[in-house]
């Protein structure tokens, strides 16, 4: 599989949050803070786990606090994916 | 209901009889089983990290205690700001010094340290045990303030084990306080439960007996160590028994719930448990292909406590993980609270959970009346077992203070050697909660604020009298949530909003009912979405909780008592009945 770029990761998170929060994907903004969606800490930590599973990366549990929007988190993760594929 | 006496495993019998304090227990293990594994930590919930034998634990505890003894106070109170196995060593170090541990969560970067500062002040701590890195981070964010700035901080990792030679074994009377357990309390008025050595040992003996523990018990756990269920259950019970325990961080579990079940598989754990939500999380989030690699045959006691236990959760979990060797009979529903040290009631460990069906309409009128399963008016409740080892449970009418007849739901009152002496620095509240007497003068009892009834050898918990909100096993005080809500926008009326817990059928959910400042009808309606998201954002940021529903109401909606206290239970009833006035009604008064 081609490693996911920031755009793919953004799309993945939009889908993920839309399903989790029971909203339509078009209602999710990639530049709005996760907190505005009222995401609880269990869900935020769970998302880091599911992202880690999908991307095959070890991720910190509090990632969504560090990078509090879909856009910033996707950017960071795409960087990590690039670093790990070029290292291997 | 009185506890009967059952034959107990030889091990716990011996521990019950021979030891006055937890320090005595540890010292004995250091002699008897010095090189045996006590604790193992799993990094990321997967990789084997630090480990401790009983001998190493004793050496580290002595070295930490020697440092604390050098500070002077005979019974120092020590804030423990650690996670992982360092937490276990630091906790025991406090006890070895003859002091009391005050465990708190290590603050995260994005969290307000207010609660921590108030706890340090309330507990009048004499010292702080924390890694240097935690202190540096807190200093950088300006959180080393108030009492925390005036007491010595000891960087536990820098302590040389050889310092243990300076340790002087203190004479500790059994009723000395070993632990101040802050019940993730209201930050405005933290409540520290004062737990003695005698309380701890009695509770440990109860757990050992009720859970059917023995020399061959193996623990796996991930609950927060500074919290009563993680500390008394997962850390101290294995220590009491002298058996091995494998621990991981709560975040590791929440990130990938399969890690919990993988650890049970890998270490052939026999006892492991969590609040109800964790079993749901496993059913929902452990992918089918990962289930094939699990072997849960060894899991004999899957305890479930700290929040309402749902029959559906147990059934779904057993269905999902039955093919992995999980047995439904392994579920061990139990009831407890920090005010009673931890464990209060539980069933027989080899029997399946007692699930029974009751008439819901009768329960609402505080009557317990059996119903046929599947009836339209039926509510299923999971029994939480019975008291053990000299503990008593009484069901009491909270108004008349008389014992309830068997078919009535009343407040659960408790007595026995595990009941703690009260809240630190709160004599009035302690007298009210811990010093309750029946109308006939019998007492004292601990008033739990929980409602329930006894049927056969089972306690059924039906709800709560107090307005505490319990989500995923954590207590949330409405006062704290409300303060955050009020601060979220100047358009909200300060002091005129309530946070309430509402049972969704599968879990408790948070609802906010809040008055808005006077505004024209159209303006108020137009501003509502922005106010709602400000409220959601504030609660998510400061408490890590999702608000299930926000209801904005006009001025004057929320009733208060004559002393100005919010009537939360009344608002809860109005919310459930759907009788709250919409925002565009004309404000009265």
XYZ file of C-alpha atoms in Angstrom:
677
model
C 0.000 0.000 0.000
C 1.178 3.482 -0.757
C 1.793 5.279 2.493
C -0.967 7.729 3.362
C -0.360 11.438 2.854
C -1.792 14.277 4.941
C -4.899 14.426 2.738
C -5.675 10.718 3.263
C -5.187 11.032 6.995
C -7.476 14.074 7.068
C -10.203 12.173 5.218
C -9.809 9.200 7.540
C -10.242 11.405 10.626
C -13.236 13.245 9.196
C -14.967 9.900 8.587
C -13.908 8.645 11.998
C -15.183 11.682 13.912
C -18.373 11.884 11.870
C -19.207 8.320 12.818
C -18.149 8.736 16.452
C -20.130 11.934 16.990
C -23.098 10.960 14.844
C -22.598 13.904 12.473
C -22.351 14.200 8.698
C -18.795 14.354 7.254
C -19.575 17.784 5.793
C -20.301 19.089 9.305
C -16.757 18.314 10.462
C -14.222 21.079 9.951
C -10.558 20.120 9.777
C -9.457 23.358 11.406
C -11.818 23.327 14.377
C -10.406 22.139 17.704
C -11.429 18.627 18.801
C -12.643 20.201 22.028
C -15.251 22.220 20.175
C -16.802 18.934 19.108
C -16.908 18.058 22.789
C -14.699 15.011 22.240
C -14.135 13.268 25.575
C -10.699 12.107 26.646
C -11.500 8.401 26.230
C -12.543 9.004 22.621
C -9.493 11.175 21.911
C -7.111 8.562 23.310
C -9.009 5.834 21.466
C -8.573 7.714 18.205
C -4.803 7.797 18.753
C -4.921 4.008 19.149
C -6.918 3.479 15.971
C -4.632 5.828 14.042
C -1.622 3.972 15.373
C -3.114 0.661 14.243
C -3.891 2.012 10.771
C -0.578 3.781 10.207
C 1.603 1.187 11.923
C 3.200 3.849 14.134
C 3.671 4.075 17.892
C 1.704 7.138 18.921
C 1.391 8.946 22.255
C -1.991 8.653 23.913
C -2.315 12.432 24.296
C -1.594 13.216 20.654
C -4.944 14.887 20.101
C -4.145 17.351 22.891
C -0.794 18.163 21.334
C -2.235 18.620 17.840
C -5.776 19.763 18.529
C -7.257 19.897 15.016
C -7.653 17.378 12.220
C -5.467 19.498 9.931
C -2.565 19.873 12.374
C -2.706 16.241 13.500
C -2.820 14.965 9.891
C 0.161 17.139 8.986
C 2.143 15.792 11.930
C 1.229 12.173 11.199
C 2.060 12.454 7.495
C 5.492 13.699 8.556
C 5.917 10.727 10.886
C 4.826 8.300 8.160
C 7.340 9.822 5.715
C 10.112 9.586 8.304
C 9.350 5.949 9.096
C 9.117 4.831 5.449
C 12.349 6.587 4.474
C 14.077 5.077 7.518
C 13.113 1.513 6.639
C -27.483 -8.405 56.423
C -24.677 -9.909 58.456
C -21.616 -11.537 57.025
C -21.346 -15.202 57.793
C -18.019 -16.779 58.370
C -16.610 -18.938 55.646
C -13.431 -20.943 55.667
C -10.744 -18.738 54.224
C -7.612 -19.657 52.318
C -4.776 -20.438 54.690
C -2.697 -17.594 53.348
C -5.124 -14.798 54.065
C -5.980 -16.285 57.445
C -2.349 -16.037 58.405
C -2.064 -12.498 57.076
C -5.219 -11.452 58.871
C -3.963 -12.731 62.189
C -0.309 -11.865 62.177
C -0.072 -8.346 60.887
C -1.015 -4.972 62.250
C 0.138 -2.833 59.346
C 0.863 -3.064 55.643
C 4.526 -2.464 56.465
C 4.584 -5.713 58.457
C 3.160 -7.542 55.438
C 5.851 -6.175 53.108
C 8.616 -6.951 55.559
C 7.431 -10.540 55.828
C 7.335 -10.959 52.041
C 10.862 -9.525 51.799
C 11.975 -12.361 54.075
C 9.832 -15.162 52.687
C 9.838 -14.465 48.969
C 12.540 -11.905 48.406
C 13.416 -12.933 44.843
C 9.886 -13.598 43.614
C 8.290 -11.224 41.139
C 6.004 -8.636 42.711
C 5.253 -6.124 39.936
C 5.953 -5.892 36.253
C 5.207 -2.786 34.147
C 4.209 -2.972 30.492
C 5.422 -0.008 28.445
C 2.781 1.003 25.902
C 0.745 -1.800 27.417
C 2.838 -4.228 25.374
C 6.585 -4.238 25.987
C 8.003 -5.593 29.236
C 9.441 -2.662 31.150
C 10.523 -2.247 34.764
C 9.975 -5.043 37.261
C 10.305 -5.423 41.009
C 10.778 -8.412 43.288
C 9.465 -8.314 46.852
C 13.040 -7.849 48.064
C 13.663 -4.900 45.728
C 10.386 -3.315 46.709
C 11.335 -3.507 50.378
C 14.797 -2.021 49.725
C 13.406 0.876 47.712
C 10.669 1.560 50.239
C 13.224 1.625 53.056
C 15.489 4.043 51.180
C 12.603 6.425 50.437
C 11.381 6.138 54.011
C 14.846 6.990 55.345
C 14.788 10.227 53.341
C 11.347 11.096 54.656
C 12.349 10.289 58.223
C 15.311 12.665 57.871
C 12.823 15.513 57.304
C 11.615 15.269 60.894
C 7.859 14.687 61.231
C 6.946 11.434 62.953
C 4.004 10.751 60.625
C 4.726 12.764 57.481
C 2.015 13.370 54.926
C 3.468 12.994 51.509
C 2.053 13.924 48.147
C 2.867 11.117 45.716
C 3.164 12.393 42.156
C 4.293 9.284 40.358
C 3.057 6.810 37.827
C 4.167 3.276 37.098
C 6.167 1.139 39.498
C 7.826 4.231 40.994
C 4.386 5.036 42.334
C 4.282 1.706 44.175
C 7.729 2.286 45.724
C 6.887 5.874 46.695
C 3.565 4.856 48.214
C 5.208 2.181 50.346
C 8.055 4.544 51.232
C 5.508 6.849 52.886
C 4.098 3.975 54.919
C 7.549 2.671 55.901
C 8.269 6.181 57.236
C 5.235 5.871 59.475
C 3.432 8.434 57.366
C 0.458 8.744 55.079
C 0.554 8.785 51.295
C -1.544 11.327 49.429
C -1.685 9.939 45.883
C -2.679 12.270 43.054
C -2.663 12.062 39.276
C 0.448 13.435 37.598
C -0.893 16.596 35.921
C -0.886 16.651 32.163
C 0.568 19.564 30.261
C -2.853 20.876 29.279
C -4.529 20.468 32.647
C -5.141 23.057 35.316
C -3.256 22.093 38.488
C -5.896 23.715 40.760
C -7.140 20.422 42.153
C -3.612 19.347 43.010
C -2.821 22.612 44.818
C -6.002 22.432 46.855
C -5.332 18.814 47.804
C -1.776 19.668 48.912
C -3.188 22.410 51.119
C -6.099 20.388 52.475
C -3.879 17.395 53.309
C -1.238 19.714 54.835
C 1.457 17.732 53.087
C 4.959 17.805 54.546
C 6.782 16.741 51.379
C 6.342 15.763 47.757
C 7.698 12.628 46.120
C 7.980 13.169 42.356
C 10.403 12.557 39.522
C 12.591 15.589 38.764
C 10.999 15.785 35.309
C 7.530 16.272 36.792
C 8.777 18.997 39.074
C 10.565 20.753 36.201
C 7.457 20.648 34.023
C 5.287 21.968 36.831
C 7.767 24.707 37.630
C 7.915 25.730 33.985
C 4.134 26.142 33.918
C 4.114 28.062 37.208
C 2.243 25.313 39.058
C 4.636 24.953 41.995
C 2.682 27.342 44.104
C 1.103 27.696 47.537
C 1.915 24.825 49.851
C 3.790 23.037 47.076
C 6.361 25.831 47.000
C 6.955 25.642 50.755
C 7.650 21.930 51.267
C 10.632 19.831 50.196
C 10.414 17.876 46.938
C 12.274 14.607 46.792
C 13.259 13.244 43.396
C 12.603 9.585 44.027
C 14.786 8.309 41.197
C 17.843 9.995 42.701
C 17.567 8.108 45.997
C 20.361 5.635 46.601
C 19.087 2.253 47.773
C 21.955 2.094 50.250
C 20.277 4.948 52.161
C 17.881 2.300 53.366
C 20.400 1.436 56.060
C 19.389 4.675 57.816
C 15.777 3.585 57.996
C 14.411 3.107 61.497
C 11.379 0.813 61.656
C 8.679 2.984 63.242
C 6.165 1.678 65.755
C 2.902 2.115 63.850
C -0.394 1.659 65.624
C -3.084 0.035 63.432
C -5.333 3.089 63.575
C -2.695 5.412 62.158
C -3.665 6.958 58.817
C -1.832 5.302 55.925
C -3.624 6.927 53.028
C -5.529 10.107 52.277
C -7.649 9.099 49.312
C -8.990 12.141 47.521
C -12.136 11.052 45.734
C -11.454 12.950 42.510
C -13.356 15.456 44.607
C -14.885 18.763 43.897
C -11.927 21.047 43.288
C -13.617 23.714 45.373
C -13.772 21.512 48.441
C -11.572 18.438 48.067
C -12.663 15.450 50.114
C -9.832 13.317 51.433
C -10.904 10.009 52.926
C -8.617 9.115 55.852
C -7.809 5.408 55.566
C -5.960 3.640 58.403
C -3.693 0.609 58.293
C -6.448 -1.374 60.015
C -8.959 -0.321 57.341
C -6.551 -1.346 54.587
C -5.758 -4.748 56.067
C -9.381 -5.552 56.799
C -10.395 -4.608 53.271
C -7.559 -6.683 51.837
C -8.670 -9.691 53.874
C -12.244 -9.216 52.600
C -11.152 -8.987 48.980
C -8.928 -12.059 49.347
C -11.774 -14.087 50.770
C -14.602 -12.828 48.597
C -12.621 -13.138 45.358
C -11.355 -16.586 46.416
C -7.706 -15.572 46.093
C -4.790 -17.857 46.896
C -1.044 -18.302 46.335
C -1.714 -19.081 42.678
C -3.578 -15.850 41.924
C -2.061 -13.669 39.176
C -3.152 -10.044 38.657
C -3.256 -7.906 35.542
C -4.447 -4.308 35.802
C -4.503 -0.924 34.106
C -6.624 1.255 36.417
C -5.096 4.555 37.596
C -2.860 3.850 40.586
C -3.743 7.034 42.476
C -7.426 6.061 42.427
C -8.980 3.741 45.057
C -9.855 0.872 42.716
C -6.399 0.809 41.101
C -4.531 1.285 44.375
C -6.462 -0.842 46.889
C -7.558 -3.392 44.293
C -4.718 -3.843 41.840
C -1.657 -2.707 43.790
C -2.347 -3.623 47.408
C -4.219 -6.917 46.976
C -1.308 -8.609 45.154
C 1.038 -7.150 47.767
C -1.149 -8.489 50.566
C -1.134 -11.935 48.986
C 2.519 -11.885 47.915
C 1.641 -12.819 44.355
C 2.673 -11.319 40.986
C 0.934 -8.395 39.333
C 1.359 -6.980 35.835
C 0.370 -3.340 35.345
C -0.001 -0.919 32.460
C -1.043 2.727 32.150
C -4.758 3.518 31.759
C -3.976 5.338 28.492
C -2.447 2.157 27.097
C -5.712 0.348 27.645
C -7.924 3.145 26.342
C -5.721 3.581 23.277
C -5.978 -0.106 22.348
C -8.292 -2.087 24.631
C -6.991 -5.375 23.209
C -3.795 -4.781 25.213
C -5.662 -5.584 28.438
C -6.837 -8.926 27.092
C -3.453 -9.660 25.520
C -1.769 -9.127 28.892
C -4.243 -11.513 30.535
C -3.477 -14.055 27.804
C 0.275 -13.648 28.077
C 0.596 -13.794 31.878
C -2.229 -16.296 32.455
C -3.892 -13.781 34.766
C -6.603 -15.069 37.084
C -7.930 -11.762 38.469
C -8.429 -8.565 36.514
C -11.218 -6.025 36.501
C -12.509 -2.575 35.706
C -15.641 -0.447 35.703
C -18.452 -1.482 33.371
C -17.447 0.848 30.508
C -14.159 -1.001 29.977
C -15.928 -4.242 29.079
C -18.043 -2.339 26.541
C -14.937 -0.729 25.118
C -13.430 -4.188 24.542
C -16.545 -5.525 22.853
C -16.717 -2.489 20.607
C -13.077 -1.885 19.812
C -11.237 -5.205 19.790
C -11.236 -6.223 16.119
C -12.433 -9.736 15.283
C -9.084 -10.781 13.821
C -7.325 -9.889 17.108
C -9.749 -12.049 19.100
C -8.366 -15.179 17.462
C -5.043 -14.692 19.266
C -6.556 -14.352 22.748
C -6.778 -17.092 25.364
C -8.821 -15.971 28.369
C -9.254 -19.398 29.942
C -7.161 -18.492 33.006
C -9.392 -15.475 33.888
C -11.304 -16.580 36.981
C -12.377 -13.236 38.489
C -13.386 -10.473 36.059
C -14.528 -7.927 38.583
C -16.854 -5.100 37.613
C -17.489 -2.177 39.956
C -17.395 1.605 40.521
C -20.268 2.407 38.175
C -23.665 0.835 37.468
C -23.257 -2.672 36.065
C -25.286 -3.436 32.952
C -26.505 -6.977 32.262
C -26.235 -6.304 28.512
C -22.555 -5.386 28.876
C -21.810 -8.706 30.555
C -23.740 -10.680 27.943
C -22.203 -8.907 24.958
C -18.695 -9.316 26.353
C -19.216 -13.013 27.111
C -20.598 -13.547 23.623
C -17.697 -11.722 21.961
C -14.961 -13.376 24.013
C -16.520 -16.761 24.810
C -14.703 -18.209 21.782
C -11.442 -17.001 23.395
C -12.131 -19.131 26.480
C -13.856 -16.427 28.564
C -16.499 -17.825 30.931
C -19.608 -15.826 31.854
C -19.308 -17.174 35.437
C -16.007 -15.320 35.737
C -17.811 -11.990 35.973
C -17.670 -10.695 39.512
C -20.023 -7.737 40.042
C -19.161 -5.820 43.191
C -19.974 -2.657 45.078
C -17.701 -0.338 46.979
C -16.397 3.156 47.569
C -13.397 5.024 48.945
C -15.298 5.935 52.137
C -15.403 2.209 52.937
C -11.719 1.767 51.914
C -12.846 0.113 48.650
C -14.623 -3.236 48.625
C -18.037 -3.541 50.285
C -20.037 -6.364 48.709
C -19.488 -9.125 46.177
C -20.827 -12.597 45.496
C -19.215 -16.010 45.476
C -16.426 -15.983 42.939
C -17.365 -19.256 41.223
C -21.024 -18.359 40.712
C -22.410 -16.495 37.702
C -23.659 -12.913 38.166
C -27.117 -12.629 39.738
C -29.192 -10.870 37.092
C -32.818 -10.313 38.067
C -35.765 -8.515 36.502
C -37.859 -5.951 38.362
C -40.912 -3.817 37.650
C -39.520 -0.470 36.581
C -42.579 1.512 37.623
C -42.390 -0.008 41.101
C -38.675 0.810 41.376
C -39.496 4.424 40.563
C -41.799 4.366 43.588
C -39.028 2.781 45.667
C -40.565 -0.678 45.701
C -38.802 -3.865 44.595
C -41.217 -6.127 42.803
C -40.141 -9.023 40.571
C -41.162 -8.926 36.937
C -41.060 -11.469 34.166
C -38.053 -11.098 31.882
C -39.074 -9.343 28.693
C -42.143 -7.674 30.238
C -42.672 -4.167 28.891
C -42.209 -2.580 32.303
C -39.099 -4.595 33.185
C -35.725 -3.369 34.332
C -32.840 -5.755 34.734
C -30.435 -5.247 37.613
C -27.185 -7.033 38.339
C -26.779 -8.066 41.981
C -23.610 -6.910 43.732
C -23.364 -9.779 46.214
C -23.218 -9.540 49.992
C -20.994 -8.150 52.746
C -18.080 -10.147 54.114
C -16.020 -10.450 57.296
C -18.027 -8.490 59.825
C -19.361 -5.796 57.512
C -23.016 -4.826 57.610
C -25.373 -3.462 55.004
C -28.666 -1.844 56.058
C -31.358 -0.464 53.788
C -32.744 2.650 55.439
C -35.589 5.032 54.690
C -33.655 8.291 54.268
C -36.528 10.367 55.663
C -37.680 8.360 58.711
C -34.243 6.746 59.316
C -35.992 3.428 59.964
C -34.919 0.104 58.466
C -36.855 -0.559 55.275
C -39.040 -3.638 54.954
C -37.566 -6.185 52.487
C -39.529 -5.019 49.446
C -38.603 -1.343 49.794
C -35.797 0.529 48.099
C -33.893 2.712 50.563
C -30.529 4.299 51.171
C -27.600 1.899 51.582
C -25.948 2.292 54.992
C -22.763 0.493 55.999
C -20.874 -0.465 59.138
C -17.771 -2.527 59.844
C -14.003 -2.438 60.215
C -13.403 -1.223 56.630
C -15.450 1.935 57.122
C -12.998 4.805 57.379
C -13.055 7.462 60.048
C -14.119 10.319 57.776
C -12.974 13.141 55.550
C -9.847 15.059 56.353
C -10.530 18.512 57.898
C -14.305 18.199 57.484
C -15.770 17.395 60.893
C -19.323 18.507 60.034
C -19.531 16.640 56.767
C -17.846 13.595 58.321
C -20.334 13.513 61.188
C -23.191 13.687 58.705
C -21.850 11.016 56.338
C -20.004 8.670 58.709
C -21.902 9.164 61.938
C -25.457 8.373 60.856
C -27.785 6.728 63.363
C -31.008 4.826 62.853
C -34.164 6.205 64.441
C -33.694 3.689 67.281
C -30.242 5.116 68.010
C -28.248 2.274 66.453
C -25.048 3.397 64.798
C -22.780 4.804 63.646
C -23.272 4.019 59.978
C -21.796 5.349 56.762
C -24.542 6.892 54.627
C -23.546 6.057 51.074
C -26.090 8.221 49.260
C -26.744 5.207 47.028
C -30.177 3.631 46.799
C -30.845 -0.091 46.699
C -32.464 -3.118 48.258
C -31.517 -6.582 49.467
C -33.007 -9.716 48.021
C -31.756 -13.151 49.010
C -27.992 -12.866 49.326
C -27.711 -10.001 46.843
C -27.535 -6.241 47.152
C -29.170 -4.492 44.196
C -28.168 -0.873 43.631
C -30.909 1.126 41.904
C -29.665 4.726 41.831
C -28.322 7.609 43.854
C -29.747 10.142 46.261
C -26.912 12.580 45.855
C -26.203 14.547 42.718
C -22.757 13.063 42.107
C -22.175 12.155 38.452
C -20.309 8.910 37.721
C -18.985 8.478 34.199
C -16.696 5.585 33.332
C -16.080 4.846 36.982
C -14.922 8.365 37.811
C -16.791 10.600 40.188
C -17.505 14.073 38.887
C -18.871 16.714 41.208
C -21.516 18.834 39.503
C -20.058 21.933 41.184
C -16.808 21.545 39.229
C -18.518 21.028 35.902
C -20.869 23.943 36.554
C -18.002 26.276 37.348
C -16.431 25.470 33.983
C -19.758 25.955 32.212
C -20.364 29.361 33.815
C -16.883 30.537 32.884
C -17.372 29.573 29.246
C -19.372 32.665 28.267
C -20.449 35.941 29.854
C -23.875 35.442 28.281
C -24.595 32.633 30.748
C -26.050 33.408 34.159
C -23.408 32.660 36.787
C -24.603 30.308 39.497
C -27.722 29.489 37.524
C -26.971 26.269 35.729
C -26.741 22.634 36.713
C -24.807 19.582 35.575
C -26.781 16.368 35.962
C -26.180 12.702 35.214
C -28.806 10.934 33.149
C -29.004 7.173 32.624
C -29.187 6.438 28.905
C -30.007 2.780 29.522
C -26.444 1.650 28.867
C -24.409 4.312 30.641
C -24.618 7.562 32.548
C -24.451 10.693 30.421
C -23.807 14.308 31.233
C -26.516 16.907 30.664
C -26.155 20.650 31.261
C -29.173 22.854 31.953
C -28.158 26.495 31.967
C -29.936 29.834 32.254
C -28.942 32.559 29.810
C -28.879 36.271 30.508
C -31.873 38.287 29.545
C -32.140 38.881 25.849
C -34.857 39.358 23.311
C -36.365 36.141 22.044
C -34.736 36.270 18.633
C -31.330 37.253 19.943
C -31.352 34.460 22.498
C -32.303 31.872 19.914
C -29.668 33.133 17.487
C -26.932 33.001 20.107
C -27.858 29.522 21.337
C -25.640 27.411 19.027
C -22.531 29.427 19.915
C -23.296 29.166 23.638
C -23.827 25.442 23.339
C -20.491 24.882 21.692
C -18.733 27.117 24.211
C -20.182 24.932 26.977
C -19.191 21.701 25.229
C -15.701 22.967 24.588
C -15.166 24.063 28.198
C -16.331 20.730 29.616
C -14.234 18.757 27.148
C -11.136 20.856 27.835
C -11.276 20.931 31.606
C -12.878 17.597 32.422
C -12.325 15.370 29.389
C -16.046 14.700 29.170
C -18.532 14.908 26.369
C -21.767 16.756 27.110
C -24.612 14.583 25.883
C -27.136 17.415 25.853
C -27.159 21.159 26.530
C -30.489 22.757 27.389
C -30.526 26.549 27.532
C -33.397 27.913 29.558
C -34.741 31.345 30.441
C -33.861 33.235 33.596
C -35.589 31.949 36.702
C -36.038 28.370 35.533
C -33.618 26.688 37.888
C -34.951 26.299 41.428
C -32.814 26.864 44.473
C -33.215 26.014 48.136
C -33.756 28.777 50.683
C -30.023 28.695 51.349
C -29.303 29.229 47.649
C -28.286 25.671 46.788
C -29.160 24.458 43.310
C -31.894 21.841 43.197
C -30.212 19.493 40.775
C -32.375 16.458 41.366
C -35.479 18.517 40.617
C -33.964 19.746 37.361
C -33.008 16.200 36.506
C -36.622 15.099 36.931
C -37.835 18.035 34.792
C -35.310 17.186 32.088
C -36.367 13.533 32.016
C -40.042 14.505 31.981
C -39.413 16.969 29.151
C -40.968 19.849 31.074
C -38.116 22.371 30.845
C -39.304 25.630 29.262
C -37.849 26.496 25.860
C -35.509 29.464 25.650
C -37.987 31.655 23.804
C -40.569 31.630 26.585
C -40.911 34.995 28.259
C -38.683 35.134 31.300
C -40.510 35.344 34.577
C -39.279 37.670 37.286
